[in-house]
PDB file of C-alpha atoms in Angstrom:
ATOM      1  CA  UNK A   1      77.911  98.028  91.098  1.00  0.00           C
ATOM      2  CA  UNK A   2      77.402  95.227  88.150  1.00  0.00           C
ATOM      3  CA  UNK A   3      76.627  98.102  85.674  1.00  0.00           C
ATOM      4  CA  UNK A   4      80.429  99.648  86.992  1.00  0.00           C
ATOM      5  CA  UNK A   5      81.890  96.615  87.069  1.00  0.00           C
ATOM      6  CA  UNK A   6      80.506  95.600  83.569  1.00  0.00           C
ATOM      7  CA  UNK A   7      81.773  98.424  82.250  1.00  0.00           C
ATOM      8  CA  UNK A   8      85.301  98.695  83.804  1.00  0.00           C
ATOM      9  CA  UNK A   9      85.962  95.089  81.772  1.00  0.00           C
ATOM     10  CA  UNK A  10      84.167  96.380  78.664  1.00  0.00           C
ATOM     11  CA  UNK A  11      86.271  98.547  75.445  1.00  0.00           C
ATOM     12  CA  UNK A  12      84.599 101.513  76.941  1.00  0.00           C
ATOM     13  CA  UNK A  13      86.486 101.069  80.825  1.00  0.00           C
ATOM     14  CA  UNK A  14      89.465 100.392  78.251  1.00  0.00           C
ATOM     15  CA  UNK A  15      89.439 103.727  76.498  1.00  0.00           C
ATOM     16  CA  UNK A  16      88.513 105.658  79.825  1.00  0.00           C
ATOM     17  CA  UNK A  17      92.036 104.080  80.663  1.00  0.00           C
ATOM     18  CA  UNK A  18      93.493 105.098  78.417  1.00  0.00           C
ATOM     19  CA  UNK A  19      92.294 108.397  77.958  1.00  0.00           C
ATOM     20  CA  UNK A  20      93.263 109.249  81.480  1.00  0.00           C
ATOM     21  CA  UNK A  21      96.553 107.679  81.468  1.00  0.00           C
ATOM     22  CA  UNK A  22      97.398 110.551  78.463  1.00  0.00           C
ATOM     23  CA  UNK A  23      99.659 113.551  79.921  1.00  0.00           C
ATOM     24  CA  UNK A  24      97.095 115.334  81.628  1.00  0.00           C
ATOM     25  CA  UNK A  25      97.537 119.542  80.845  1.00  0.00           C
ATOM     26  CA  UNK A  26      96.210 121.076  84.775  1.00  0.00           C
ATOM     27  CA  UNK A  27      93.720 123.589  84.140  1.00  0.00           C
ATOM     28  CA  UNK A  28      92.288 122.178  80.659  1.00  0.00           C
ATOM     29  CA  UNK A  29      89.256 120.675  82.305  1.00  0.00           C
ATOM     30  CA  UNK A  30      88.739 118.538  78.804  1.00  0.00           C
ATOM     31  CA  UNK A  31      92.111 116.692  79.423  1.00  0.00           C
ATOM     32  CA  UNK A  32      91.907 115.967  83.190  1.00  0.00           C
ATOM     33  CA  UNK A  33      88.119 114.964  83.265  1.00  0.00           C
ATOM     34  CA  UNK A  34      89.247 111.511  82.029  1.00  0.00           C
ATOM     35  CA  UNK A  35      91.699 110.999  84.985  1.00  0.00           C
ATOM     36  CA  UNK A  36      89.187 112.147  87.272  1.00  0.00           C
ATOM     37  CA  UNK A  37      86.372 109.595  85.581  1.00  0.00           C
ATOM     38  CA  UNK A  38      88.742 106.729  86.572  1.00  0.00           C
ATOM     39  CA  UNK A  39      89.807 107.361  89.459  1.00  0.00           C
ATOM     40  CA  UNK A  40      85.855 107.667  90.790  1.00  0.00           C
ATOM     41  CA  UNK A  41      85.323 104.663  89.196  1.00  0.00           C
ATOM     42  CA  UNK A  42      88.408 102.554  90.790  1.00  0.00           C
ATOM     43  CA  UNK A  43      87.272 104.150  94.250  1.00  0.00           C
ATOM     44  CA  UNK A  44      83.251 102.655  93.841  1.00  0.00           C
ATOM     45  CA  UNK A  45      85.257  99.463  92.878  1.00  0.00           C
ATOM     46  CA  UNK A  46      87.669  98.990  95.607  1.00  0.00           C
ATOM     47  CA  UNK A  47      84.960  98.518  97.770  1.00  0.00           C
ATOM     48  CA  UNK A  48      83.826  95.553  95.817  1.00  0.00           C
ATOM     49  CA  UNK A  49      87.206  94.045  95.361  1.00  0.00           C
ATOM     50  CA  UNK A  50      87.927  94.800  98.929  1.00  0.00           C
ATOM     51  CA  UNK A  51      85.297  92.567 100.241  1.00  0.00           C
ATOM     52  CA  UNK A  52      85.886  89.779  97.619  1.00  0.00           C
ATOM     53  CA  UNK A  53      89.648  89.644  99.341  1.00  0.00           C
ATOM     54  CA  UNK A  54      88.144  89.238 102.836  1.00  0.00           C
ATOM     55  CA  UNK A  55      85.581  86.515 101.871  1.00  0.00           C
ATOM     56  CA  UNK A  56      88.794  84.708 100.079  1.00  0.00           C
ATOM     57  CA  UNK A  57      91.079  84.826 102.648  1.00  0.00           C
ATOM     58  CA  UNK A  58      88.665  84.050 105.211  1.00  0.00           C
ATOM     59  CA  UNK A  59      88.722  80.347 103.403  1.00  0.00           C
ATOM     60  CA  UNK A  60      92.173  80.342 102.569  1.00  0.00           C
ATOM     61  CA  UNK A  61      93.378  81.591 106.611  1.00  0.00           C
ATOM     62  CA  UNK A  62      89.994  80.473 108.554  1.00  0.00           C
ATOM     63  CA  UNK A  63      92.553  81.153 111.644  1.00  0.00           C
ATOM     64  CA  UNK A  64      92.860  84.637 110.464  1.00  0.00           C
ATOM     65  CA  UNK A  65      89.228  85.782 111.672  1.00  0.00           C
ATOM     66  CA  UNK A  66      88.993  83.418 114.404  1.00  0.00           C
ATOM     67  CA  UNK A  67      88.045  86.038 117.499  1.00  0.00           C
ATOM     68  CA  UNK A  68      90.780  88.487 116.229  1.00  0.00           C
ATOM     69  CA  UNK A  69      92.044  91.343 118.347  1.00  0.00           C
ATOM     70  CA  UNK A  70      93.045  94.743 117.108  1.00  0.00           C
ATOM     71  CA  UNK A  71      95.555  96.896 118.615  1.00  0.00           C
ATOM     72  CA  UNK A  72      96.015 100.387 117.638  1.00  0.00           C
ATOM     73  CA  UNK A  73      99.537 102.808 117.434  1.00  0.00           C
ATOM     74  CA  UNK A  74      98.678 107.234 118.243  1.00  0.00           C
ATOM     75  CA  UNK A  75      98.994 108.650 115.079  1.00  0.00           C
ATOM     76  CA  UNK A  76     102.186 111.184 114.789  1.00  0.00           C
ATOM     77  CA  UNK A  77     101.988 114.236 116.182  1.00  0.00           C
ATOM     78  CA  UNK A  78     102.466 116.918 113.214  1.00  0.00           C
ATOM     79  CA  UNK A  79     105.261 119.190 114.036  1.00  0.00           C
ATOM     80  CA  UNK A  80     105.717 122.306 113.396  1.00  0.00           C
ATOM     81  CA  UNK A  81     107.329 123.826 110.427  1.00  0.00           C
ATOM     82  CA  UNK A  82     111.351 123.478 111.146  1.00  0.00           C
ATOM     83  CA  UNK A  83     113.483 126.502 111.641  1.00  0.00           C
ATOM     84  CA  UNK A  84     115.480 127.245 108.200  1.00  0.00           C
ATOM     85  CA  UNK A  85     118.516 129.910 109.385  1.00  0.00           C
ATOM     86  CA  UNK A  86     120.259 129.096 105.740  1.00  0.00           C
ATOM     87  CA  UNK A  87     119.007 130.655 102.403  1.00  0.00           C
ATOM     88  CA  UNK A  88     115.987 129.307 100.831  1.00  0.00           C
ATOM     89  CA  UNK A  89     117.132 130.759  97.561  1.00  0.00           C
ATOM     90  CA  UNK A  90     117.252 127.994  94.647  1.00  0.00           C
ATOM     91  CA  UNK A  91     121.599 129.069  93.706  1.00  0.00           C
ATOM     92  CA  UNK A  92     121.926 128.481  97.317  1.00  0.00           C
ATOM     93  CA  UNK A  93     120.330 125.289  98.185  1.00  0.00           C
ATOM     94  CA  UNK A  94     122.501 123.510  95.517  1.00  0.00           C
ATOM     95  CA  UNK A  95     125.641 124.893  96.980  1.00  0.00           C
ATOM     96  CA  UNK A  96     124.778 123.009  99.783  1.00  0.00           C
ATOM     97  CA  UNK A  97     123.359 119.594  98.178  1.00  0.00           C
ATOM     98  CA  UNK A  98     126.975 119.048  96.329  1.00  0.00           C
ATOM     99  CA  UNK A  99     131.040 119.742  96.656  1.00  0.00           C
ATOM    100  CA  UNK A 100     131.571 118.601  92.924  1.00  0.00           C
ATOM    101  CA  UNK A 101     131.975 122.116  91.204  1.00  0.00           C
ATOM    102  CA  UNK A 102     130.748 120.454  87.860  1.00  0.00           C
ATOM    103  CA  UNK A 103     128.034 119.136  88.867  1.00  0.00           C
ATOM    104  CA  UNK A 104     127.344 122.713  90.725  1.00  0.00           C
ATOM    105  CA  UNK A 105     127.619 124.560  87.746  1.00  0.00           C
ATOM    106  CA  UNK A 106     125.025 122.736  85.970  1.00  0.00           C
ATOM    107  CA  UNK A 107     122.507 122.615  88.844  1.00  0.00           C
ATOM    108  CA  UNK A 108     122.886 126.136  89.268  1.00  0.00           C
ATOM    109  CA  UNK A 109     122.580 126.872  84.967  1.00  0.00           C
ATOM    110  CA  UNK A 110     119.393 124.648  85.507  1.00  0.00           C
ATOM    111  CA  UNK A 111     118.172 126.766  88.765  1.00  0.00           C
ATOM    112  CA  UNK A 112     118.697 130.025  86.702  1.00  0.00           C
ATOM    113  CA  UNK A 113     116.405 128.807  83.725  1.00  0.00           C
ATOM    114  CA  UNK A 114     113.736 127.759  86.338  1.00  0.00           C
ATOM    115  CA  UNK A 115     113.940 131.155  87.760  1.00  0.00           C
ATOM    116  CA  UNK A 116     111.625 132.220  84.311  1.00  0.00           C
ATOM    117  CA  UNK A 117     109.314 130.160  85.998  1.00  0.00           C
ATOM    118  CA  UNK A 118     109.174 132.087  89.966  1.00  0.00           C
ATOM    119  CA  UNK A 119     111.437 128.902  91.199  1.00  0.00           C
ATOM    120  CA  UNK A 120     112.655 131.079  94.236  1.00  0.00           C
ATOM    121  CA  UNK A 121     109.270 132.418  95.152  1.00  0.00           C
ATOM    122  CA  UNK A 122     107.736 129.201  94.816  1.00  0.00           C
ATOM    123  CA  UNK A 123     110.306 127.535  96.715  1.00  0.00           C
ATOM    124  CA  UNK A 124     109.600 130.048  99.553  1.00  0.00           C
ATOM    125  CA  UNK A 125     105.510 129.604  99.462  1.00  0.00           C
ATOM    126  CA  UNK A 126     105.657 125.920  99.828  1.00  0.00           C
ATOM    127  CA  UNK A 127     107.776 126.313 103.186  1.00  0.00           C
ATOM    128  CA  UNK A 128     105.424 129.178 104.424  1.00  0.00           C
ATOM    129  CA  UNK A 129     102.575 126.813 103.979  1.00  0.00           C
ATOM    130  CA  UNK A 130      99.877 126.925 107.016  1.00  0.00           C
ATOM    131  CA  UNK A 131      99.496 123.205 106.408  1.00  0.00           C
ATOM    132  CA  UNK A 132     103.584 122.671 106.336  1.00  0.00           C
ATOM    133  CA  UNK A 133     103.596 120.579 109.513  1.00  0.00           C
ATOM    134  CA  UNK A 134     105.896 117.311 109.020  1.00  0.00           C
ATOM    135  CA  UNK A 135     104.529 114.094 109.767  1.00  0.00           C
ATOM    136  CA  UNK A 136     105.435 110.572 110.468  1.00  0.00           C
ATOM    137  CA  UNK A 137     103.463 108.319 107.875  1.00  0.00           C
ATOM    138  CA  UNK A 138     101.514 105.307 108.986  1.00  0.00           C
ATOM    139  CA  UNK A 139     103.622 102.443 108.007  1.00  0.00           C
ATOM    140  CA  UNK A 140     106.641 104.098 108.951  1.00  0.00           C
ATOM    141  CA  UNK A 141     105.507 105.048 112.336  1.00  0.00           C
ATOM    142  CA  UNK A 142     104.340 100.957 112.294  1.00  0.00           C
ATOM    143  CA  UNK A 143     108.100  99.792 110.790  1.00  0.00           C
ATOM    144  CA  UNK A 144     109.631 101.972 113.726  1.00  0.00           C
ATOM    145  CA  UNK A 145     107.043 100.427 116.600  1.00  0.00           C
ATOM    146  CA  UNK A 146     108.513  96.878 115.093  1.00  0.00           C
ATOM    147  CA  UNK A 147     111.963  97.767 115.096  1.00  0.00           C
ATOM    148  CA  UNK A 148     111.959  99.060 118.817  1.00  0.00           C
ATOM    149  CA  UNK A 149     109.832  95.838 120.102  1.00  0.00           C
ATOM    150  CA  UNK A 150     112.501  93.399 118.332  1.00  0.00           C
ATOM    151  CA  UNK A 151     115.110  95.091 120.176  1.00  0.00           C
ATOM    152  CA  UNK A 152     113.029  93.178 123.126  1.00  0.00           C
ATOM    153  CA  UNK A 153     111.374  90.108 121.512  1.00  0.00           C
ATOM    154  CA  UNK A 154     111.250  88.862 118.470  1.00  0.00           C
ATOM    155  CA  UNK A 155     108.372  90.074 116.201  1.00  0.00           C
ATOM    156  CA  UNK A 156     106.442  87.387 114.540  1.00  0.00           C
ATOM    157  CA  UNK A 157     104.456  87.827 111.646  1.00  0.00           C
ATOM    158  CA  UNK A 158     101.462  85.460 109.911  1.00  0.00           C
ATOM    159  CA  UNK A 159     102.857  82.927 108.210  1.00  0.00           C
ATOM    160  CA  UNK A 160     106.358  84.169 108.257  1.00  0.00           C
ATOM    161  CA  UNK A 161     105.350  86.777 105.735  1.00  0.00           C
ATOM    162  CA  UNK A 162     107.242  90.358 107.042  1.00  0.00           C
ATOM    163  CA  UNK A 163     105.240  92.882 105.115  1.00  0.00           C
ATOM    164  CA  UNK A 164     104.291  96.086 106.575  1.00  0.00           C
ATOM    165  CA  UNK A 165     100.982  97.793 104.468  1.00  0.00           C
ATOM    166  CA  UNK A 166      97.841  99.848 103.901  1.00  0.00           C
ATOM    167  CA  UNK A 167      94.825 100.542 101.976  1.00  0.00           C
ATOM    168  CA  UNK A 168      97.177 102.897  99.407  1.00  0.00           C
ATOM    169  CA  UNK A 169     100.612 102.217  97.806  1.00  0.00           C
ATOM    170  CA  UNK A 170     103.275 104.000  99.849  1.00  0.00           C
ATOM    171  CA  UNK A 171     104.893 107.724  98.795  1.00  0.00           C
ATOM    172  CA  UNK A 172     108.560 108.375  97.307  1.00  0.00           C
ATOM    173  CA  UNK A 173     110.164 108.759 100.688  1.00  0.00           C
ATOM    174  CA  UNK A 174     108.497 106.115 103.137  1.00  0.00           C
ATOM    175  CA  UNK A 175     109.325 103.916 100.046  1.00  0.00           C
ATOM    176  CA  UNK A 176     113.516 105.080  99.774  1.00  0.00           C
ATOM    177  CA  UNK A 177     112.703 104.301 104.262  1.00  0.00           C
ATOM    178  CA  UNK A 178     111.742 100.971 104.022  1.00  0.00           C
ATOM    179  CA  UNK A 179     114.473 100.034 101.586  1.00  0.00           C
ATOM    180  CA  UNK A 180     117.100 101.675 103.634  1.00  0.00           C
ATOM    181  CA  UNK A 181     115.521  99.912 106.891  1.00  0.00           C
ATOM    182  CA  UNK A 182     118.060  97.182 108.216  1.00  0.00           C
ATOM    183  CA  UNK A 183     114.728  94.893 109.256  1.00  0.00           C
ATOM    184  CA  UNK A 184     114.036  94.262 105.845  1.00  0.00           C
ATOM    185  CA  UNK A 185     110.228  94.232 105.697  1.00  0.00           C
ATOM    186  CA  UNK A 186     108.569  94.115 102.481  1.00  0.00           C
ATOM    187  CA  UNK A 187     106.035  97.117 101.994  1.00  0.00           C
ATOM    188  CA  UNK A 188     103.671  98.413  99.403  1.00  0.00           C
ATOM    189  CA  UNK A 189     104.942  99.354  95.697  1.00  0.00           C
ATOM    190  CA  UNK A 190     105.314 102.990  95.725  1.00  0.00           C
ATOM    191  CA  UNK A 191     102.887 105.488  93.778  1.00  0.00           C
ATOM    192  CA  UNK A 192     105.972 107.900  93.566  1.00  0.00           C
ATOM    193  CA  UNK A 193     104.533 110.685  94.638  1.00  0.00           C
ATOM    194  CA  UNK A 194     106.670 113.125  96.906  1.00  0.00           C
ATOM    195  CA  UNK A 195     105.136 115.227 100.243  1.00  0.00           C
ATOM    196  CA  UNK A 196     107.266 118.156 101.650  1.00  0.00           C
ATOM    197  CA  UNK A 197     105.142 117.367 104.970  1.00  0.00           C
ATOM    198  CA  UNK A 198     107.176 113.962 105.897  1.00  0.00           C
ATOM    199  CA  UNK A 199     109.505 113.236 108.285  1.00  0.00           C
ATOM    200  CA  UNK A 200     111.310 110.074 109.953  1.00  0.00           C
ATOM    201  CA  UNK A 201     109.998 108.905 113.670  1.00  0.00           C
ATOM    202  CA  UNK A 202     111.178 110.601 116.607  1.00  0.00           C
ATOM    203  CA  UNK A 203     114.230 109.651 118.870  1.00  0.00           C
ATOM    204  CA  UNK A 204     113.989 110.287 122.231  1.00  0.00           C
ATOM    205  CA  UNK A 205     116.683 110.695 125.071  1.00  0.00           C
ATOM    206  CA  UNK A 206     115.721 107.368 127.033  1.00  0.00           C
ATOM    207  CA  UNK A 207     116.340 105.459 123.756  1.00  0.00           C
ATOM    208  CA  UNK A 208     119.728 106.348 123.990  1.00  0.00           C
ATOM    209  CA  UNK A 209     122.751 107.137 121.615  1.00  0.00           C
ATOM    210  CA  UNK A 210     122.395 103.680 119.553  1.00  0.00           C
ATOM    211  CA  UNK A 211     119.113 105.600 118.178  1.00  0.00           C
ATOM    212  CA  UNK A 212     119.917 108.571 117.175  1.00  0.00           C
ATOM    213  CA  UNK A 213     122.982 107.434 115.766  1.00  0.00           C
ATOM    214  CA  UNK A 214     120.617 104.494 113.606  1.00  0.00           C
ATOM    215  CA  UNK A 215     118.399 107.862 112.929  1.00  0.00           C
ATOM    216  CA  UNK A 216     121.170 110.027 111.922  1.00  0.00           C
ATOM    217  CA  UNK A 217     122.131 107.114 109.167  1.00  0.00           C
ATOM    218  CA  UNK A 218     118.899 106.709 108.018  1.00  0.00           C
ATOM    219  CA  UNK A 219     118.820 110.373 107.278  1.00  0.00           C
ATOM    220  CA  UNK A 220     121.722 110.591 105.577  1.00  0.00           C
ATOM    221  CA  UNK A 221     120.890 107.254 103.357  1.00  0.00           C
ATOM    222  CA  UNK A 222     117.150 109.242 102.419  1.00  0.00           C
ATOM    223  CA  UNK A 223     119.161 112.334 101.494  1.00  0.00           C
ATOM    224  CA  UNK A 224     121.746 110.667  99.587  1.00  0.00           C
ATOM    225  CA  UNK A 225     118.759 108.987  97.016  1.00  0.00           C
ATOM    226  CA  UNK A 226     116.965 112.413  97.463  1.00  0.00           C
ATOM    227  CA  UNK A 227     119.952 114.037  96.014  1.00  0.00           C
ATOM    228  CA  UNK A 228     121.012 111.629  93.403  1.00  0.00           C
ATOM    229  CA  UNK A 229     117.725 111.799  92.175  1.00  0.00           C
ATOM    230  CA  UNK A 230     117.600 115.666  91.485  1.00  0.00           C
ATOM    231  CA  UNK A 231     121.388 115.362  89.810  1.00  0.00           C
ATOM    232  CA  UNK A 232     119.793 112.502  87.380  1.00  0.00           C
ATOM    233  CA  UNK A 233     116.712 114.977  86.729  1.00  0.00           C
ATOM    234  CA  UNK A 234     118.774 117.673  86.216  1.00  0.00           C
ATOM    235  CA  UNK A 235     121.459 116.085  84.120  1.00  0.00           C
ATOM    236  CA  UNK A 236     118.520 114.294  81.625  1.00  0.00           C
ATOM    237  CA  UNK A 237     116.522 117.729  81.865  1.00  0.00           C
ATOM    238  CA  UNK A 238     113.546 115.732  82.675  1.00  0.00           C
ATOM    239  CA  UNK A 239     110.735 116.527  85.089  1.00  0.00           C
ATOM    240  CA  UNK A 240     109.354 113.711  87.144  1.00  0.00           C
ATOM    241  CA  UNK A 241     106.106 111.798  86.062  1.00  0.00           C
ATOM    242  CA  UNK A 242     102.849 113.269  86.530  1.00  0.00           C
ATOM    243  CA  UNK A 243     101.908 112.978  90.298  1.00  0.00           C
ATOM    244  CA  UNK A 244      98.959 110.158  90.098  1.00  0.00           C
ATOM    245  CA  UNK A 245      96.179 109.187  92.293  1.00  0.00           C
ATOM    246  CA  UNK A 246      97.398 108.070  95.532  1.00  0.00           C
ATOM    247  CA  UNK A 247      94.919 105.519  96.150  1.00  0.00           C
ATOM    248  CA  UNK A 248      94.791 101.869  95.629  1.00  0.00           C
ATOM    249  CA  UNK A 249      92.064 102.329  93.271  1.00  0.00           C
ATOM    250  CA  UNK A 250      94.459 103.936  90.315  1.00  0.00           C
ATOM    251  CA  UNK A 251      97.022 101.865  88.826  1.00  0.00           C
ATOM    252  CA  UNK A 252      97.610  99.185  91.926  1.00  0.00           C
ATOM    253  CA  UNK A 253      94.823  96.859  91.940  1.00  0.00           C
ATOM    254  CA  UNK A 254      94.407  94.063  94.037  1.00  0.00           C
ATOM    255  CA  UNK A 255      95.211  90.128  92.433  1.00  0.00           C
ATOM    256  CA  UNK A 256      92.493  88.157  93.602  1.00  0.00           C
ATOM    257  CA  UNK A 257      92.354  83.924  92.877  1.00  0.00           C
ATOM    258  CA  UNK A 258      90.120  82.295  91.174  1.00  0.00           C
ATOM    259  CA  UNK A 259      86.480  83.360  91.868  1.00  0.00           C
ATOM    260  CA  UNK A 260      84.828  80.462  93.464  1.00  0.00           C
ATOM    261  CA  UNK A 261      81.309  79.925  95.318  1.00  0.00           C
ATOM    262  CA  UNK A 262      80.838  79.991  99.211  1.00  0.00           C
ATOM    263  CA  UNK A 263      78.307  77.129 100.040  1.00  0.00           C
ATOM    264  CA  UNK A 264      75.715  77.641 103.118  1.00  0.00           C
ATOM    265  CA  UNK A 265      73.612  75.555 104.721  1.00  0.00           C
ATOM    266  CA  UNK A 266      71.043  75.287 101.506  1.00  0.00           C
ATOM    267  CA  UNK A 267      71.903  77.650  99.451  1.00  0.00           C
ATOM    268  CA  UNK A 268      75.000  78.593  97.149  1.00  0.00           C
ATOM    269  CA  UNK A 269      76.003  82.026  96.932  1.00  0.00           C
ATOM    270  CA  UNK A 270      78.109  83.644  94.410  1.00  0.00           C
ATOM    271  CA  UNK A 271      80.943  85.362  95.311  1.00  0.00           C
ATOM    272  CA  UNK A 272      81.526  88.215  93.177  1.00  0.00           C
ATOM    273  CA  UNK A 273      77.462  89.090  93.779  1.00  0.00           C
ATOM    274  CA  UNK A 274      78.068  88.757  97.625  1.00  0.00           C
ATOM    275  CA  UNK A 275      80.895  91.223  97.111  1.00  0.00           C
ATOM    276  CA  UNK A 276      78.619  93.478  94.998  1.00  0.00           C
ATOM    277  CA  UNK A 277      76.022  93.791  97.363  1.00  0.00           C
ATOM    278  CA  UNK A 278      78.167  94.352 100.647  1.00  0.00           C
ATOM    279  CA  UNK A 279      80.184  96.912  98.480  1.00  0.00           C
ATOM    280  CA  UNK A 280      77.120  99.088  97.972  1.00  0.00           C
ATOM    281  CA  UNK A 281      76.990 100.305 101.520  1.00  0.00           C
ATOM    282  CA  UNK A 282      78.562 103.383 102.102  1.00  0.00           C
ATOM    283  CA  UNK A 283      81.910 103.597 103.887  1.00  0.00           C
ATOM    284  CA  UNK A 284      82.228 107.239 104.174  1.00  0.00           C
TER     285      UNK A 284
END
């Protein structure tokens, strides 16, 4: 773990950055070997900088890990793939994303070029995926548990702080959810990576028509962005970024204070080598 952490900090870690944050060409295993080298590398030292975060805030919040209790949500049920009755050809889908006949025109130009590339037939093997089962994402499904339990009680958070997270930065669309959420709760910085599999909690008839009208608006608000931000694509003829590493152990690392020295009873014990010995044990 020293030797990884050594060389992470060294001018070799800093060309293995750089080399993997190069456009990456898929299949050209001599381009994406570099990306693949980091990411490894970030994963081995998460563990190290995860444990250097608990031993800090357990000085900084001593409260924090006083005889703590930890309650669990179900996970979301994956659903299965929806019914599509409309066309799932490319020329067709824009017809229905716009009423501007402009901006039509160009969408559909920019469809027909894509067509060189099997847009239609790849459009229709993504939806007839096996593994095409919409979910509800973890800190949604947490941001929606919160929202119905303040309709009750107030929900307080530690030290005031409303922030909603997990061990990896959150995906394009639970991001556009949280900032179209009326509670307002802060939430990871967003790897911008996009997954057909999503979807937004479920409603259900005892929750009456307040929810699925607040549903029904949140939808709307997540296909509005969605929409604006195929136009801008389209109208720049750019592609979106490379889809990166959706771990915390890419480009989001974690900002830790100043390392400083936990005292025992007789003995004085380093921090960052406490870290890097409890981060050797395996957590898979």
């Amino acid at each position: 773990m020293k030797l990884l952490i050594h060389i992470d900090r060294s001018q070799a870690g800093k060309l293995i950055e750089d080399r993997a944050l190069e456009d990456r060409m898929v299949g050209y295993n001599s381009m994406e070997c570099w990306a693949k080298l980091l990411h490894m590398m970030r994963r081995i030292l998460a563990y190290q900088q995860s444990v250097q975060f608990f031993l800090r805030a357990r000085e900084k919040w001593p409260s924090l890990f006083q005889n703590p209790t930890v309650d669990f949500l179900a996970s979301s049920r994956p659903v299965p793939k929806p019914i599509r009755n409309k066309s799932l050809f490319a020329e067709n889908i824009v017809g229905r994303m716009t009423s501007d006949q402009e901006v039509m025109r160009i969408f559909k130009q920019f469809t027909q070029d894509l067509q060189a590339f099997d847009l239609d037939k790849r459009l229709e093997q993504e939806y007839k995926r096996d593994t095409f089962k919409p979910t509800v994402h973890a800190e949604v499904l947490l941001l929606d548990w919160v929202w119905k339990q303040s309709k009750n009680a107030p929900v307080s958070f530690f030290n005031g702080c409303k922030y909603i997270g997990s061990s990896k930065p959150t995906c394009k669309l639970c991001d556009y959810y949280f900032q179209g959420h009326r509670l307002n709760i802060g939430h990871r910085m967003s790897h911008g990576n996009l997954y057909s599999s999503w979807r937004v909690p479920d409603v259900f008839p005892s929750q009456g028509e307040a929810a699925l009208h607040d549903r029904q608006v949140m939808l709307n608000g997540l296909l509005e962005r969605i929409r604006k931000e195929a136009f801008d694509l389209v109208s720049k003829k750019a592609v979106p970024s490379v889809k990166v590493d959706d771990s915390l152990t890419a480009s989001a690392r974690m900002t830790l204070w100043e390392v400083r020295s936990l005292h025992g009873s007789n003995t004085e014990v380093d921090v960052d080598d406490l870290a890097s010995m409890l981060g050797e044990v395996d957590l898979s």
